[in-house]
């Protein structure tokens, strides 16, 4: 009597050790704030300006930002709202991503979920958590960046003080619900942003560096390169939604009920499909740079710092 052997099931591969969500929360806050202060806020500033004043060149926008205050004008909106946003978005995203990754480990081990799929899902989950917490601070920061009042000459303290008053003015004039203006679009955008960033990072890692070796450990340089490429490709997919958020939350639309369909109808009436295409791609260059470097910093940079922290903890 012949016995038929059962087919062998390959042991699922877990390429990275799950990270502690609490430690990642703290690390994400510090790394994100440092990046936004040094580079990210400027990219986002010039991007929002281009998306809301598309008729002006990048050079004109740069001059407008620095005309009255010099280089200090680059940080308009960073204190306090940009700082609050940077600390919040870095911490809650890193926590959400690490938390989701830990929860999916049993499913990966049992073979219900691929490790790379779990990586992408964790990125999208982190983005969703980030979107829920960040919409009010993004609105307030966008109001400061798009309000002509802040282009006038004033000290850093005056700018910070007036920026702080923006929140109270929004609540007083438009109601507290106005702080969540564009929040649904923004939350969906965050899920799309980080899902596609992680997806393209994973695809790039597999295509360029891992090839047919799924267990290969990538170098930091290879991971950084994959993150830059993945962030750039993600930008191409999500830019129209990014423009929509900026349009809804800009200062000139304060108090107005701005919807997605009405905005696209308005742009179509101004110039048809060509106008919509131009509208959707506004701010492409700074958006691409911001998206690529943010992906590199938050996906790979935070993990590098986490590894340093873990090594330090083990040594002590």
Short mmCIF file of N, CA and C in Angstrom, two decimals, residues 45-156:
data_model
loop_
_atom_site.label_atom_id
_atom_site.label_comp_id
_atom_site.label_asym_id
_atom_site.label_seq_id
_atom_site.Cartn_x
_atom_site.Cartn_y
_atom_site.Cartn_z
N UNK A 45 6.07 74.15 2.57
CA UNK A 45 5.69 75.56 2.44
C UNK A 45 5.61 75.95 0.96
N UNK A 46 6.68 75.69 0.23
CA UNK A 46 6.73 76.09 -1.18
C UNK A 46 5.72 75.29 -2.00
N UNK A 47 5.45 74.05 -1.57
CA UNK A 47 4.46 73.21 -2.25
C UNK A 47 3.06 73.78 -2.08
N UNK A 48 2.69 74.13 -0.84
CA UNK A 48 1.36 74.69 -0.56
C UNK A 48 1.18 76.02 -1.28
N UNK A 49 2.22 76.85 -1.28
CA UNK A 49 2.15 78.14 -1.98
C UNK A 49 1.91 77.93 -3.48
N UNK A 50 2.59 76.95 -4.06
CA UNK A 50 2.44 76.68 -5.50
C UNK A 50 1.05 76.12 -5.79
N UNK A 51 0.54 75.28 -4.89
CA UNK A 51 -0.77 74.67 -5.10
C UNK A 51 -1.91 75.68 -4.97
N UNK A 52 -1.69 76.74 -4.21
CA UNK A 52 -2.74 77.75 -4.01
C UNK A 52 -2.51 79.01 -4.84
N UNK A 53 -1.29 79.17 -5.41
CA UNK A 53 -0.98 80.31 -6.28
C UNK A 53 -0.22 79.80 -7.50
N UNK A 54 -0.89 78.94 -8.26
CA UNK A 54 -0.25 78.25 -9.37
C UNK A 54 0.27 79.15 -10.48
N UNK A 55 -0.20 80.40 -10.55
CA UNK A 55 0.23 81.31 -11.62
C UNK A 55 1.63 81.87 -11.37
N UNK A 56 2.16 81.70 -10.16
CA UNK A 56 3.48 82.24 -9.83
C UNK A 56 4.56 81.17 -9.97
N UNK A 57 5.77 81.60 -10.33
CA UNK A 57 6.89 80.67 -10.46
C UNK A 57 7.45 80.34 -9.08
N UNK A 58 8.27 79.28 -9.00
CA UNK A 58 8.89 78.92 -7.73
C UNK A 58 9.80 80.03 -7.23
N UNK A 59 10.46 80.71 -8.16
CA UNK A 59 11.36 81.81 -7.78
C UNK A 59 10.56 82.96 -7.15
N UNK A 60 9.42 83.29 -7.76
CA UNK A 60 8.56 84.35 -7.22
C UNK A 60 8.03 83.99 -5.84
N UNK A 61 7.65 82.73 -5.67
CA UNK A 61 7.14 82.29 -4.38
C UNK A 61 8.23 82.32 -3.31
N UNK A 62 9.44 81.91 -3.71
CA UNK A 62 10.57 81.94 -2.78
C UNK A 62 10.88 83.36 -2.32
N UNK A 63 10.84 84.29 -3.27
CA UNK A 63 11.08 85.70 -2.94
C UNK A 63 9.98 86.24 -2.03
N UNK A 64 8.75 85.83 -2.30
CA UNK A 64 7.61 86.29 -1.49
C UNK A 64 7.74 85.81 -0.05
N UNK A 65 8.20 84.57 0.13
CA UNK A 65 8.35 83.99 1.46
C UNK A 65 9.43 84.71 2.26
N UNK A 66 10.53 85.06 1.59
CA UNK A 66 11.70 85.63 2.30
C UNK A 66 11.82 87.15 2.18
N UNK A 67 10.91 87.79 1.44
CA UNK A 67 11.04 89.22 1.15
C UNK A 67 11.08 90.08 2.41
N UNK A 68 10.15 89.90 3.33
CA UNK A 68 10.04 90.78 4.50
C UNK A 68 10.94 90.35 5.65
N UNK A 69 11.12 89.05 5.83
CA UNK A 69 11.83 88.56 7.02
C UNK A 69 13.16 87.88 6.72
N UNK A 70 13.49 87.76 5.44
CA UNK A 70 14.70 87.04 5.09
C UNK A 70 14.48 85.54 5.23
N UNK A 71 15.55 84.80 5.48
CA UNK A 71 15.48 83.34 5.54
C UNK A 71 14.57 82.85 6.67
N UNK A 72 14.39 83.68 7.70
CA UNK A 72 13.52 83.30 8.83
C UNK A 72 12.09 83.08 8.35
N UNK A 73 11.69 83.74 7.26
CA UNK A 73 10.34 83.59 6.73
C UNK A 73 10.02 82.17 6.30
N UNK A 74 11.07 81.38 6.04
CA UNK A 74 10.89 79.98 5.65
C UNK A 74 10.18 79.19 6.74
N UNK A 75 10.35 79.62 8.00
CA UNK A 75 9.75 78.88 9.12
C UNK A 75 8.41 79.45 9.56
N UNK A 76 7.79 80.33 8.75
CA UNK A 76 6.43 80.78 9.05
C UNK A 76 5.52 79.56 9.18
N UNK A 77 4.76 79.51 10.25
CA UNK A 77 3.85 78.39 10.45
C UNK A 77 4.46 77.20 11.17
N UNK A 78 5.81 77.20 11.31
CA UNK A 78 6.44 76.05 11.98
C UNK A 78 6.30 76.14 13.49
N UNK A 79 6.29 77.38 14.01
CA UNK A 79 6.07 77.59 15.44
C UNK A 79 4.75 78.34 15.64
N UNK A 80 3.75 77.82 16.31
CA UNK A 80 3.80 76.52 16.99
C UNK A 80 3.24 75.35 16.19
N UNK A 81 2.41 75.64 15.14
CA UNK A 81 1.63 74.57 14.52
C UNK A 81 2.48 73.55 13.79
N UNK A 82 3.52 73.99 13.11
CA UNK A 82 4.39 73.05 12.41
C UNK A 82 5.11 72.12 13.38
N UNK A 83 5.53 72.67 14.52
CA UNK A 83 6.20 71.87 15.54
C UNK A 83 5.24 70.84 16.13
N UNK A 84 4.03 71.30 16.47
CA UNK A 84 3.01 70.38 17.00
C UNK A 84 2.73 69.28 15.98
N UNK A 85 2.60 69.69 14.72
CA UNK A 85 2.29 68.72 13.67
C UNK A 85 3.43 67.73 13.47
N UNK A 86 4.68 68.23 13.45
CA UNK A 86 5.83 67.35 13.24
C UNK A 86 5.96 66.32 14.36
N UNK A 87 5.83 66.79 15.61
CA UNK A 87 5.92 65.87 16.75
C UNK A 87 4.78 64.86 16.71
N UNK A 88 3.57 65.35 16.38
CA UNK A 88 2.40 64.47 16.36
C UNK A 88 2.47 63.48 15.21
N UNK A 89 2.79 63.97 14.02
CA UNK A 89 2.74 63.06 12.87
C UNK A 89 3.86 62.03 12.91
N UNK A 90 5.01 62.41 13.45
CA UNK A 90 6.09 61.45 13.58
C UNK A 90 5.78 60.39 14.61
N UNK A 91 5.24 60.81 15.75
CA UNK A 91 4.98 59.87 16.84
C UNK A 91 3.81 58.93 16.53
N UNK A 92 2.68 59.49 16.11
CA UNK A 92 1.49 58.64 15.90
C UNK A 92 1.66 57.73 14.70
N UNK A 93 2.35 58.20 13.65
CA UNK A 93 2.59 57.32 12.51
C UNK A 93 3.50 56.16 12.91
N UNK A 94 4.60 56.48 13.58
CA UNK A 94 5.56 55.44 13.97
C UNK A 94 4.92 54.43 14.91
N UNK A 95 4.11 54.94 15.86
CA UNK A 95 3.41 54.03 16.77
C UNK A 95 2.42 53.16 16.01
N UNK A 96 1.60 53.78 15.15
CA UNK A 96 0.59 53.04 14.41
C UNK A 96 1.19 51.98 13.51
N UNK A 97 2.28 52.33 12.83
CA UNK A 97 2.94 51.37 11.94
C UNK A 97 3.52 50.20 12.73
N UNK A 98 4.21 50.50 13.83
CA UNK A 98 4.82 49.44 14.65
C UNK A 98 3.75 48.57 15.31
N UNK A 99 2.67 49.22 15.79
CA UNK A 99 1.58 48.49 16.44
C UNK A 99 0.94 47.51 15.46
N UNK A 100 0.62 47.98 14.25
CA UNK A 100 -0.01 47.13 13.24
C UNK A 100 0.91 45.97 12.86
N UNK A 101 2.20 46.26 12.76
CA UNK A 101 3.18 45.22 12.38
C UNK A 101 3.23 44.12 13.43
N UNK A 102 3.20 44.50 14.71
CA UNK A 102 3.22 43.52 15.80
C UNK A 102 1.96 42.66 15.76
N UNK A 103 0.81 43.30 15.51
CA UNK A 103 -0.46 42.56 15.50
C UNK A 103 -0.53 41.55 14.36
N UNK A 104 0.19 41.80 13.28
CA UNK A 104 0.12 40.92 12.12
C UNK A 104 1.15 39.79 12.14
N UNK A 105 2.06 39.79 13.12
CA UNK A 105 3.10 38.75 13.19
C UNK A 105 2.50 37.34 13.23
N UNK A 106 1.46 37.07 14.06
CA UNK A 106 0.89 35.71 14.07
C UNK A 106 0.33 35.29 12.71
N UNK A 107 -0.28 36.22 11.99
CA UNK A 107 -0.85 35.90 10.68
C UNK A 107 0.25 35.58 9.66
N UNK A 108 1.37 36.28 9.80
CA UNK A 108 2.51 36.01 8.91
C UNK A 108 3.10 34.64 9.22
N UNK A 109 3.27 34.34 10.51
CA UNK A 109 3.85 33.06 10.93
C UNK A 109 2.99 31.88 10.52
N UNK A 110 1.65 32.08 10.53
CA UNK A 110 0.73 31.01 10.16
C UNK A 110 0.53 30.92 8.65
N UNK A 111 1.12 31.84 7.92
CA UNK A 111 1.04 31.79 6.47
C UNK A 111 -0.19 32.42 5.87
N UNK A 112 -1.00 33.10 6.69
CA UNK A 112 -2.20 33.75 6.17
C UNK A 112 -1.88 35.06 5.45
N UNK A 113 -0.73 35.61 5.76
CA UNK A 113 -0.36 36.92 5.23
C UNK A 113 1.13 36.93 4.90
N UNK A 114 1.47 37.44 3.73
CA UNK A 114 2.88 37.55 3.37
C UNK A 114 3.56 38.65 4.18
N UNK A 115 4.84 38.47 4.45
CA UNK A 115 5.56 39.46 5.26
C UNK A 115 5.61 40.82 4.58
N UNK A 116 5.79 40.82 3.27
CA UNK A 116 5.87 42.09 2.54
C UNK A 116 4.50 42.76 2.48
N UNK A 117 3.45 41.95 2.39
CA UNK A 117 2.09 42.50 2.42
C UNK A 117 1.81 43.14 3.77
N UNK A 118 2.24 42.47 4.83
CA UNK A 118 2.07 43.01 6.19
C UNK A 118 2.80 44.33 6.34
N UNK A 119 3.95 44.45 5.70
CA UNK A 119 4.73 45.69 5.75
C UNK A 119 3.94 46.84 5.13
N UNK A 120 3.31 46.59 3.98
CA UNK A 120 2.53 47.62 3.29
C UNK A 120 1.29 48.00 4.10
N UNK A 121 0.59 46.99 4.63
CA UNK A 121 -0.61 47.26 5.43
C UNK A 121 -0.27 48.08 6.66
N UNK A 122 0.85 47.76 7.31
CA UNK A 122 1.25 48.50 8.51
C UNK A 122 1.52 49.97 8.19
N UNK A 123 2.09 50.23 7.01
CA UNK A 123 2.32 51.61 6.59
C UNK A 123 1.02 52.36 6.40
N UNK A 124 0.04 51.71 5.75
CA UNK A 124 -1.26 52.33 5.55
C UNK A 124 -1.99 52.58 6.85
N UNK A 125 -1.88 51.64 7.80
CA UNK A 125 -2.52 51.80 9.11
C UNK A 125 -1.91 52.98 9.85
N UNK A 126 -0.58 53.07 9.82
CA UNK A 126 0.11 54.20 10.46
C UNK A 126 -0.34 55.52 9.85
N UNK A 127 -0.51 55.53 8.53
CA UNK A 127 -0.98 56.74 7.85
C UNK A 127 -2.39 57.12 8.26
N UNK A 128 -3.27 56.12 8.44
CA UNK A 128 -4.64 56.39 8.86
C UNK A 128 -4.69 56.99 10.25
N UNK A 129 -3.90 56.43 11.18
CA UNK A 129 -3.83 56.96 12.54
C UNK A 129 -3.31 58.40 12.50
N UNK A 130 -2.30 58.61 11.67
CA UNK A 130 -1.71 59.94 11.52
C UNK A 130 -2.74 60.94 11.02
N UNK A 131 -3.54 60.54 10.04
CA UNK A 131 -4.53 61.44 9.46
C UNK A 131 -5.59 61.89 10.45
N UNK A 132 -6.01 60.98 11.32
CA UNK A 132 -7.03 61.32 12.32
C UNK A 132 -6.54 62.41 13.27
N UNK A 133 -5.28 62.31 13.69
CA UNK A 133 -4.74 63.24 14.68
C UNK A 133 -4.26 64.56 14.07
N UNK A 134 -3.89 64.54 12.79
CA UNK A 134 -3.17 65.68 12.24
C UNK A 134 -3.98 66.73 11.50
N UNK A 135 -5.19 66.42 11.10
CA UNK A 135 -5.95 67.34 10.27
C UNK A 135 -6.05 68.76 10.85
N UNK A 136 -6.37 68.93 12.15
CA UNK A 136 -6.46 70.30 12.69
C UNK A 136 -5.16 71.09 12.60
N UNK A 137 -4.03 70.45 12.92
CA UNK A 137 -2.75 71.18 12.87
C UNK A 137 -2.35 71.50 11.44
N UNK A 138 -2.68 70.61 10.50
CA UNK A 138 -2.38 70.90 9.09
C UNK A 138 -3.18 72.10 8.63
N UNK A 139 -4.46 72.15 9.01
CA UNK A 139 -5.30 73.29 8.62
C UNK A 139 -4.72 74.60 9.15
N UNK A 140 -4.35 74.62 10.43
CA UNK A 140 -3.83 75.84 11.04
C UNK A 140 -2.50 76.25 10.41
N UNK A 141 -1.65 75.28 10.13
CA UNK A 141 -0.36 75.59 9.50
C UNK A 141 -0.57 76.11 8.08
N UNK A 142 -1.51 75.49 7.36
CA UNK A 142 -1.81 75.93 5.99
C UNK A 142 -2.38 77.35 5.99
N UNK A 143 -3.23 77.67 6.98
CA UNK A 143 -3.79 79.02 7.08
C UNK A 143 -2.68 80.05 7.24
N UNK A 144 -1.69 79.74 8.09
CA UNK A 144 -0.57 80.67 8.31
C UNK A 144 0.25 80.82 7.03
N UNK A 145 0.53 79.71 6.36
CA UNK A 145 1.38 79.75 5.18
C UNK A 145 0.72 80.46 4.00
N UNK A 146 -0.62 80.45 3.96
CA UNK A 146 -1.32 81.06 2.81
C UNK A 146 -1.95 82.41 3.14
N UNK A 147 -1.78 82.89 4.36
CA UNK A 147 -2.33 84.19 4.75
C UNK A 147 -1.32 85.29 4.44
N UNK A 148 -1.69 86.27 3.56
CA UNK A 148 -0.76 87.35 3.18
C UNK A 148 -0.24 88.17 4.36
N UNK A 149 -0.97 88.19 5.47
CA UNK A 149 -0.55 88.95 6.66
C UNK A 149 0.84 88.51 7.11
N UNK A 150 1.12 87.22 6.99
CA UNK A 150 2.39 86.69 7.47
C UNK A 150 3.55 86.95 6.51
N UNK A 151 3.27 87.56 5.37
CA UNK A 151 4.36 87.93 4.45
C UNK A 151 4.92 89.31 4.81
N UNK A 152 4.30 90.00 5.78
CA UNK A 152 4.79 91.31 6.22
C UNK A 152 5.97 91.15 7.18
N UNK A 153 6.73 92.22 7.32
CA UNK A 153 7.91 92.19 8.20
C UNK A 153 7.47 92.15 9.66
N UNK A 154 7.96 91.15 10.40
CA UNK A 154 7.69 91.04 11.84
C UNK A 154 8.74 90.12 12.45
N UNK A 155 8.92 90.23 13.75
CA UNK A 155 9.92 89.40 14.43
C UNK A 155 9.43 87.96 14.52
N UNK A 156 10.36 87.05 14.84
CA UNK A 156 10.00 85.65 15.00
C UNK A 156 8.96 85.45 16.08
#
